[in-house]
Every structure is written in C-alpha cells, then in structure tokens.
Amino acid sequence: MDFFQYRDGALFAEDVPMARIAQEVGTPVYIYSRATFERHARVFAEALSGLPKKPHIAFAVKSNPNLAVLSLLSKQGYGADVVSGGEMARALAAGVPAEDIVFSGVGKSAKELVAGLEAQIGQFNIESEEEGVELAQIAAERGELARCALRVNPDIDAGTHEKISTGKKDNKFGVPIDQAVAIYARLAALPGLEMRGLAVHIGSQLGDLAPLEMAFLKLGELLAEVRAGGDTVTHIDLGGGLGVPYKKGEEMPSPAQYGAMVQRVTANWDVTLMFEPGRVIAGNAGVLLTQVVRVKRNANRDPFVIVDAAMNDLARPALYGAWHDFDAVEPNGARMVANIVGPICETGDTFATAREIDAVATGDLAVFRTAGAYGATMASSYNSRGFVAEVMVDGDQFEVVADRILPEAITAAERVPAFLKDS
C-alpha cells in the first residue's frame, strides 16, 4: 500500500496535490511519502517480530541515500547497510548510530576500512579472504578489533535480472561456499578481527521465496560446519532482495510470508539475524513526477509521448528494461497506445514501448510509479542535464529534501587548464 492516491480526479501525494508540487518545485521531481516509508518499515519489522532474538534491520542505503529518508528510517529503528565510504558518511550524517551500520561491498579501499574503524561501525561484511587479511592488519596496527561477518556465495540463481543477481558462482560477490569454513577459520585466527558471523545476499527484486530459502538452508549447513570446527558464529546476515510490484496487479511475496519462511528455516540457529531491505521499503514510497513536452505523431507507428524526465533521471528502464507504471496526474478517462520517451539523444532513452496509458497531451503532468528505490540515486548529468530535485511529503506539507542541481552549477565545477588558455 502507498499514499499516492486520486481524489476528485487528481493525483495526490498524501494530502498534497501533485500539481502543487509541480508548480512550486518544477519537473521532473522525485516525490517521497513519509507515511508510505513508515508503513513499509513497520510492516517489514513486524514480519520478523516472531524471531527468537531481536533482529538487526539495516536499510540498504544504495537504494535511496537521501538524508531525509535515512533520518526517517533511523527514527523507525533501522540501521544502515552501506557499500562505500560515502554511504557510511551519509548514514552518520543522517543520525544512524555507528554501531547500527554494516559495511558491505566487494571493493572497500584501505581508506574506507580505516574510516569504518574510526567511526566504530557495528560490522564489516568481508567479501574475500584478501580483504579480511588487509582489514586485520589495519585494525591490529591501530590496536583495534573489527567485528566481521564473512559473505559467502552459495551459487544459487535468484531468478532475477542478470545485472542484479549476486549469488551465482560467476558473480563477483562473496567467497565460494565450499571454501568458507577454511577461510573463516583462517580469518578468525588473525589479530585485529572478531569473526562473529556469516552473510549472504543472492540478488535484488526477487519474486519467489524458493531461491532465498535454498540459500538460507545452505547457510544453515555452513553454520553447523563452522561451529563444528571450533569457531564462533553469533550473527548471520540474510541480506535483502525481496521484490516489489512494479505493474498494477503484479503479485510478490509479502514481508509476512518472507518472515514466516525465515522463522521456519532458522529456528535452531541460535544467532542474531540481520537483514538489509532496500527496495521493499523504498520502492513504492516514491514517484517521479514529469511533464509532457509534446506528443510526436508518426504516420506508421504509435505516437511518441516525450516527457521532460529522461534516462539520466530514472535509469532503470534503459539499464534493465525495467517497467514503471505511467499514470496521468489528472486523467480524463481516455486511453492511448504510445511510446514514452525522454529528451536524451539516445534511442535507449525510452521508458515504455507500445504501452497503453492514460491519454496525455502537451503540458500534462504524469508520474512514473515505484520510483523510490534506485531512482535519484542512479541519476547522472548526461547530455549536460542537471540533477533532479527530491521532495518529501508529510500529510498536507512538503519540503525539498534535495535541491535541483542546474547544468550551470555542474559547469562551474569544471575549468579550462592554463596550458590550453595560453596556446
């Protein structure tokens, strides 16, 4: 459920008309609903409330790193799963306690490892033995102990898009599960590391719980092997990946179904479970509001609805062929079949092809739904376009939570070197 609903023929974000935001902030603009974020956070936490030990839930910052979003979720008791030093700094700036931050990611630099130690974060998820050795050396030299989990690759196909699959043996993430016992033991023997857990994450936008259950069962077997070897495991990070419906009527596993599966599979593990939800919290909590520039009609094919949002604002359709429902802000009841495209000089700047949509005309407002995750965070300035603004709505009020960055501001950060001026 979200709080983007029609009232008297016009689309609202909670109690704010979309048209008002367009008038005051301009388009394109991302719009987030506080009530939707809070509801999703609460529903996910409630789905895990039956676990024997209180779980640790860390929002996947990469899905939406806006400071307002991170602050909101921190107030809901969520930590932060980060994959870069920049994301860690954002989480801290938003008020997330350092002990609730989990640092994941396959390519942590030495500088980022030091930053994590200096901040005294709660856990490093180690992606390779080499990374663990480097972290151990840095921590030992500082006279510190880094709390760590070893991420394993269970070689399971999550059944999602190949570019967001992370648990197959040919993916770059984690250590091979058949080598994990030995690697864990070697790392546990190093000064500077407190090896306390295992971690797994097999992909994003999962529409079936079976691959997740298979991965968790494998992890349970690994847990028993590690303990049988004499090493301690007190925490297990089960990652994230639960999918959300992008199309009207699409069915996805609910958090309650996911929680019941987790409780059944992990009943005898005797660990603190950790989770990294991202899309399931943020996806339907945001939309991208855009305006129709013009409708271009060709004699032999469906018309092009050209909008002012582009692939640099919302990259998912160009990158993954992803679907986002497209709805008029003030639909008139008529329908049309059209190709929805942006102004970027790329054929790839296409949001939908031969899609039946609300009939729209020049100047009309429309939204791309389910844009709260992997939306603004993946934006670029391609074609010398600026960066889109972001707004958060709370009841009948809203505030800009990320300024629109204009092209001239980006240009101002560049310079022509003296050796070119002099030539």
XYZ file of C-alpha atoms in Angstrom:
423
model
C 0.000 0.000 0.000
C 1.178 3.542 -0.714
C -0.188 7.031 -0.162
C -0.259 8.231 -3.774
C -3.976 8.252 -4.497
C -6.548 10.006 -6.685
C -9.026 12.455 -5.184
C -11.714 14.098 -7.281
C -9.869 13.151 -10.454
C -6.414 14.410 -9.436
C -3.411 12.541 -8.042
C -2.228 13.425 -4.537
C 0.878 12.574 -2.525
C -0.703 12.039 0.897
C -2.673 15.317 1.255
C -0.672 17.370 -1.261
C -1.821 17.721 -4.890
C 0.873 16.679 -7.345
C 0.081 19.742 -9.422
C 1.033 21.979 -6.497
C 4.457 20.376 -6.229
C 4.997 20.762 -9.968
C 4.053 24.427 -9.768
C 6.290 25.218 -6.796
C 9.284 22.954 -7.450
C 9.131 22.253 -11.169
C 9.558 18.989 -13.033
C 10.964 16.438 -13.180
C 10.953 15.858 -9.425
C 11.070 12.807 -7.184
C 8.340 12.792 -4.551
C 8.588 10.637 -1.424
C 5.799 9.869 1.024
C 6.761 9.821 4.693
C 3.664 7.798 5.590
C 4.495 5.147 2.996
C 8.093 4.811 4.180
C 6.964 4.457 7.770
C 4.287 1.925 6.907
C 6.678 -0.228 4.897
C 9.322 -0.078 7.625
C 6.764 -1.097 10.238
C 5.329 -3.953 8.157
C 8.768 -5.417 7.459
C 9.782 -5.218 11.129
C 6.500 -6.780 12.238
C 7.069 -9.672 9.841
C 10.238 -10.528 11.778
C 8.815 -9.985 15.257
C 8.394 -13.708 15.888
C 12.123 -14.470 15.748
C 13.682 -15.783 18.996
C 16.131 -12.870 19.167
C 15.506 -9.274 18.164
C 16.797 -8.909 14.591
C 19.038 -6.158 13.298
C 17.453 -4.404 10.296
C 19.721 -2.168 8.248
C 18.247 -0.232 5.323
C 20.191 -0.723 2.076
C 21.417 2.835 1.573
C 22.241 2.257 -2.092
C 18.532 2.017 -2.866
C 17.844 5.576 -1.679
C 20.610 7.516 0.105
C 18.681 10.756 0.623
C 19.447 12.170 4.079
C 15.763 12.717 4.859
C 14.992 9.090 4.010
C 17.856 7.778 6.156
C 16.865 10.008 9.053
C 13.241 8.913 8.804
C 14.162 5.228 8.828
C 16.652 5.687 11.658
C 13.771 7.026 13.727
C 11.958 3.765 12.899
C 14.840 1.813 14.469
C 16.587 0.921 11.221
C 20.351 0.832 10.853
C 22.184 1.255 7.555
C 23.759 -1.217 5.161
C 26.396 0.752 3.256
C 28.667 -0.157 0.343
C 31.011 2.841 0.233
C 32.669 5.384 2.457
C 30.314 7.988 1.035
C 27.246 5.991 2.047
C 28.714 5.478 5.517
C 29.244 9.234 5.877
C 25.658 9.848 4.743
C 24.278 7.384 7.273
C 26.237 9.003 10.089
C 25.168 12.488 8.955
C 21.541 11.339 9.000
C 21.849 10.245 12.620
C 22.213 6.491 12.212
C 24.209 5.195 15.221
C 27.619 3.884 14.149
C 27.010 0.557 15.871
C 23.978 0.032 13.602
C 25.990 0.412 10.385
C 27.015 -2.658 8.371
C 29.690 -2.060 5.721
C 29.189 -4.396 2.740
C 30.673 -4.196 -0.750
C 33.284 -6.107 -2.703
C 35.766 -3.266 -3.259
C 36.328 -1.485 0.054
C 39.547 0.529 -0.143
C 42.084 0.769 2.669
C 40.902 4.338 3.244
C 37.308 3.135 3.610
C 38.325 0.360 6.007
C 40.132 2.913 8.166
C 37.092 5.200 8.065
C 34.887 2.353 9.260
C 37.230 1.630 12.142
C 37.446 5.298 13.076
C 33.658 5.545 13.130
C 33.457 2.322 15.166
C 30.778 0.805 12.954
C 28.947 -2.302 14.025
C 30.121 -4.782 11.398
C 32.198 -5.258 8.264
C 30.856 -7.835 5.809
C 34.062 -9.262 4.350
C 33.821 -10.272 0.688
C 37.157 -12.082 0.277
C 39.986 -13.554 2.315
C 42.285 -10.876 0.906
C 40.021 -8.150 2.239
C 39.886 -9.820 5.632
C 43.678 -10.038 5.854
C 44.022 -6.359 4.931
C 41.401 -5.291 7.474
C 43.054 -7.423 10.162
C 46.409 -5.759 9.552
C 44.935 -2.250 9.633
C 42.931 -2.947 12.791
C 45.843 -4.628 14.584
C 48.151 -1.724 13.793
C 45.581 0.607 15.331
C 45.159 -1.630 18.374
C 41.516 -2.241 17.494
C 39.216 -5.184 16.835
C 36.974 -5.159 13.761
C 33.693 -7.031 14.123
C 33.179 -9.038 10.939
C 30.965 -11.427 9.038
C 32.137 -13.468 6.068
C 29.954 -13.169 2.990
C 29.538 -16.451 1.167
C 28.440 -17.103 -2.385
C 26.013 -20.057 -2.354
C 25.929 -20.450 -6.176
C 22.169 -20.027 -6.397
C 20.347 -18.372 -9.267
C 17.932 -15.876 -7.739
C 15.814 -15.844 -10.893
C 16.089 -12.063 -11.230
C 17.676 -9.820 -13.879
C 21.261 -10.897 -14.547
C 22.604 -7.440 -13.685
C 21.168 -7.557 -10.150
C 21.924 -11.218 -9.453
C 24.681 -11.585 -6.849
C 24.637 -15.193 -5.629
C 25.863 -17.246 -8.598
C 29.422 -18.574 -8.678
C 30.338 -16.331 -11.613
C 29.221 -13.190 -9.724
C 31.887 -11.099 -8.003
C 30.375 -11.227 -4.527
C 31.400 -13.313 -1.526
C 33.630 -16.357 -1.141
C 32.742 -19.776 -2.592
C 30.626 -21.596 -0.051
C 32.727 -24.753 -0.320
C 35.796 -22.765 0.824
C 34.057 -20.749 3.515
C 34.820 -22.990 6.534
C 38.568 -22.859 5.915
C 38.583 -19.132 5.120
C 36.517 -18.339 8.213
C 38.927 -20.309 10.406
C 41.995 -18.589 8.985
C 40.477 -15.148 9.429
C 39.276 -15.930 12.948
C 42.887 -16.685 13.909
C 44.117 -13.238 12.847
C 44.704 -10.497 15.407
C 42.551 -7.475 14.675
C 39.422 -9.386 13.627
C 36.449 -10.532 15.653
C 34.837 -13.037 13.315
C 31.296 -13.251 14.561
C 29.114 -14.111 11.607
C 28.202 -15.201 8.120
C 26.401 -13.238 5.417
C 24.578 -13.993 2.179
C 22.754 -11.934 -0.432
C 21.758 -13.548 -3.730
C 20.139 -10.695 -5.642
C 17.540 -7.963 -5.849
C 13.873 -7.812 -6.897
C 13.186 -11.460 -6.060
C 9.653 -12.572 -6.842
C 9.989 -16.098 -5.465
C 10.999 -17.170 -1.967
C 12.332 -20.565 -3.106
C 15.843 -19.354 -4.087
C 16.127 -17.450 -0.816
C 15.074 -20.491 1.185
C 17.599 -22.633 -0.671
C 20.357 -20.121 0.103
C 19.370 -19.981 3.767
C 19.327 -23.766 4.046
C 22.844 -23.886 2.624
C 23.876 -21.209 5.093
C 22.439 -23.233 7.947
C 24.563 -26.196 6.925
C 27.613 -23.959 6.735
C 26.844 -22.558 10.191
C 26.932 -26.073 11.632
C 30.241 -26.823 9.900
C 31.889 -23.631 11.127
C 30.798 -24.316 14.694
C 31.901 -27.937 14.441
C 35.358 -26.647 13.537
C 35.515 -24.741 16.794
C 34.746 -21.242 15.562
C 32.060 -18.946 16.931
C 29.085 -17.601 14.981
C 26.707 -15.269 16.799
C 25.296 -13.248 13.869
C 24.010 -14.138 10.419
C 23.181 -11.514 7.795
C 20.489 -12.793 5.420
C 20.737 -9.781 3.109
C 17.755 -8.314 1.309
C 16.337 -8.701 -2.169
C 12.599 -9.041 -1.570
C 10.805 -7.752 -4.672
C 8.038 -5.176 -5.054
C 5.222 -4.954 -7.618
C 6.068 -2.570 -10.450
C 2.966 -3.357 -12.520
C -0.619 -2.921 -11.406
C -1.897 -6.292 -10.257
C 1.548 -7.879 -10.016
C 1.903 -10.267 -7.079
C 5.044 -10.521 -4.944
C 5.825 -12.441 -1.747
C 4.737 -10.368 1.233
C 7.026 -9.482 4.147
C 4.809 -11.705 6.318
C 5.406 -14.702 4.026
C 9.115 -13.928 3.965
C 9.226 -13.635 7.766
C 7.432 -16.954 8.222
C 9.927 -18.687 5.917
C 12.884 -17.156 7.755
C 11.485 -18.159 11.132
C 10.955 -21.742 9.978
C 14.375 -22.180 8.347
C 16.420 -20.503 11.094
C 14.548 -21.809 14.145
C 17.537 -23.730 15.560
C 20.370 -21.414 14.558
C 20.702 -19.565 17.912
C 22.035 -16.372 16.319
C 21.060 -12.747 15.922
C 19.679 -12.409 12.415
C 20.469 -9.353 10.322
C 18.598 -8.020 7.282
C 19.298 -5.464 4.534
C 15.952 -4.448 2.998
C 16.058 -1.654 0.441
C 13.616 -1.767 -2.461
C 10.842 -3.349 -0.373
C 10.958 -0.314 1.928
C 11.601 2.455 -0.589
C 10.249 1.341 -3.967
C 6.593 2.230 -3.696
C 7.307 5.140 -1.344
C 8.335 7.380 -4.231
C 7.247 8.517 -7.678
C 8.894 10.588 -10.392
C 6.660 13.480 -11.458
C 7.187 14.623 -15.046
C 5.548 16.867 -17.636
C 4.713 16.062 -21.243
C 6.862 18.191 -23.570
C 4.897 17.219 -26.658
C 3.270 14.291 -28.405
C 5.019 13.441 -31.652
C 2.826 11.591 -34.122
C 4.216 9.420 -36.915
C 2.079 8.051 -39.724
C 3.084 4.402 -39.431
C 3.568 3.784 -35.719
C 2.363 4.645 -32.239
C 2.943 8.258 -31.186
C 5.864 9.289 -29.015
C 4.948 10.884 -25.694
C 8.040 12.971 -24.977
C 8.394 13.867 -21.288
C 10.873 16.125 -19.519
C 12.223 13.262 -17.383
C 14.949 11.222 -19.042
C 17.201 8.219 -18.642
C 19.631 10.384 -16.685
C 16.878 10.950 -14.086
C 15.480 7.390 -14.000
C 17.959 4.915 -15.445
C 16.272 1.583 -14.682
C 14.285 1.240 -17.937
C 17.382 1.962 -20.053
C 19.648 -0.273 -17.948
C 17.365 -3.233 -17.265
C 14.334 -2.802 -19.488
C 12.517 -2.184 -16.215
C 8.798 -1.406 -16.066
C 7.349 1.616 -14.253
C 3.621 2.280 -14.389
C 2.895 5.644 -16.044
C -0.213 7.496 -14.891
C -1.622 10.904 -15.728
C -1.956 13.252 -12.759
C -5.385 14.376 -13.994
C -6.668 11.578 -16.264
C -9.639 12.407 -18.495
C -10.787 8.801 -18.896
C -9.427 8.375 -22.419
C -6.660 5.902 -23.238
C -3.958 5.765 -25.901
C -1.171 3.449 -27.026
C 2.149 5.249 -27.132
C 5.910 5.099 -26.725
C 7.062 7.069 -23.687
C 10.482 8.650 -24.222
C 12.705 11.339 -22.783
C 14.692 14.143 -24.445
C 18.136 12.488 -24.229
C 19.910 11.972 -27.563
C 19.847 8.169 -27.245
C 17.316 5.645 -28.515
C 17.840 3.993 -25.141
C 16.070 6.948 -23.520
C 12.814 5.012 -23.697
C 10.567 4.318 -20.722
C 7.925 2.253 -22.493
C 7.123 0.946 -25.968
C 3.626 0.417 -27.337
C 2.206 0.923 -23.840
C -1.476 1.554 -23.214
C -1.607 4.624 -20.983
C -3.845 7.486 -19.949
C -4.276 9.813 -22.904
C -1.984 12.817 -22.414
C -1.183 15.999 -24.315
C 1.437 18.732 -24.255
C 1.764 20.252 -20.780
C 0.037 17.411 -18.927
C 1.600 16.035 -15.743
C 2.214 12.330 -15.194
C 4.095 10.074 -12.796
C 6.368 7.095 -13.087
C 5.363 4.988 -10.108
C 7.509 2.798 -7.835
C 10.467 5.141 -8.247
C 11.519 5.476 -4.608
C 14.331 2.935 -4.941
C 17.179 3.072 -7.457
C 15.813 6.300 -8.874
C 17.500 9.583 -7.969
C 20.487 7.705 -6.593
C 21.381 6.421 -10.095
C 20.982 9.806 -11.809
C 23.660 11.405 -13.982
C 24.221 14.677 -15.831
C 24.360 13.043 -19.277
C 23.633 15.444 -22.158
C 24.643 18.250 -19.749
C 21.335 17.963 -17.955
C 21.119 18.845 -14.288
C 20.229 16.597 -11.379
C 16.584 16.188 -10.460
C 15.126 17.664 -7.258
C 13.684 15.473 -4.483
C 10.723 16.282 -2.237
C 9.296 14.595 0.863
C 5.617 14.898 1.729
C 4.252 14.695 5.267
C 0.478 14.956 5.366
C -0.516 18.298 3.884
C 3.007 19.717 3.807
C 6.164 19.058 1.830
C 9.773 20.161 1.691
C 12.521 19.931 -0.891
C 14.988 17.387 0.530
C 17.462 17.579 -2.370
C 17.907 20.701 -4.448
C 17.730 20.623 -8.203
C 21.320 20.953 -9.437
C 21.308 23.047 -12.581
C 23.646 22.449 -15.538
C 25.433 25.741 -14.907
C 26.336 24.590 -11.372
C 27.933 21.471 -12.828
C 29.797 23.553 -15.406
C 31.042 25.860 -12.632
C 32.867 22.905 -11.061
C 34.946 22.472 -14.220
C 37.807 24.576 -15.559
C 39.972 25.006 -18.635
C 43.647 24.444 -17.742
C 46.148 27.267 -18.134
C 48.128 25.377 -20.767
C 45.091 25.472 -23.058
C 44.391 29.140 -22.404
C 47.952 30.042 -23.286
C 48.118 28.071 -26.511
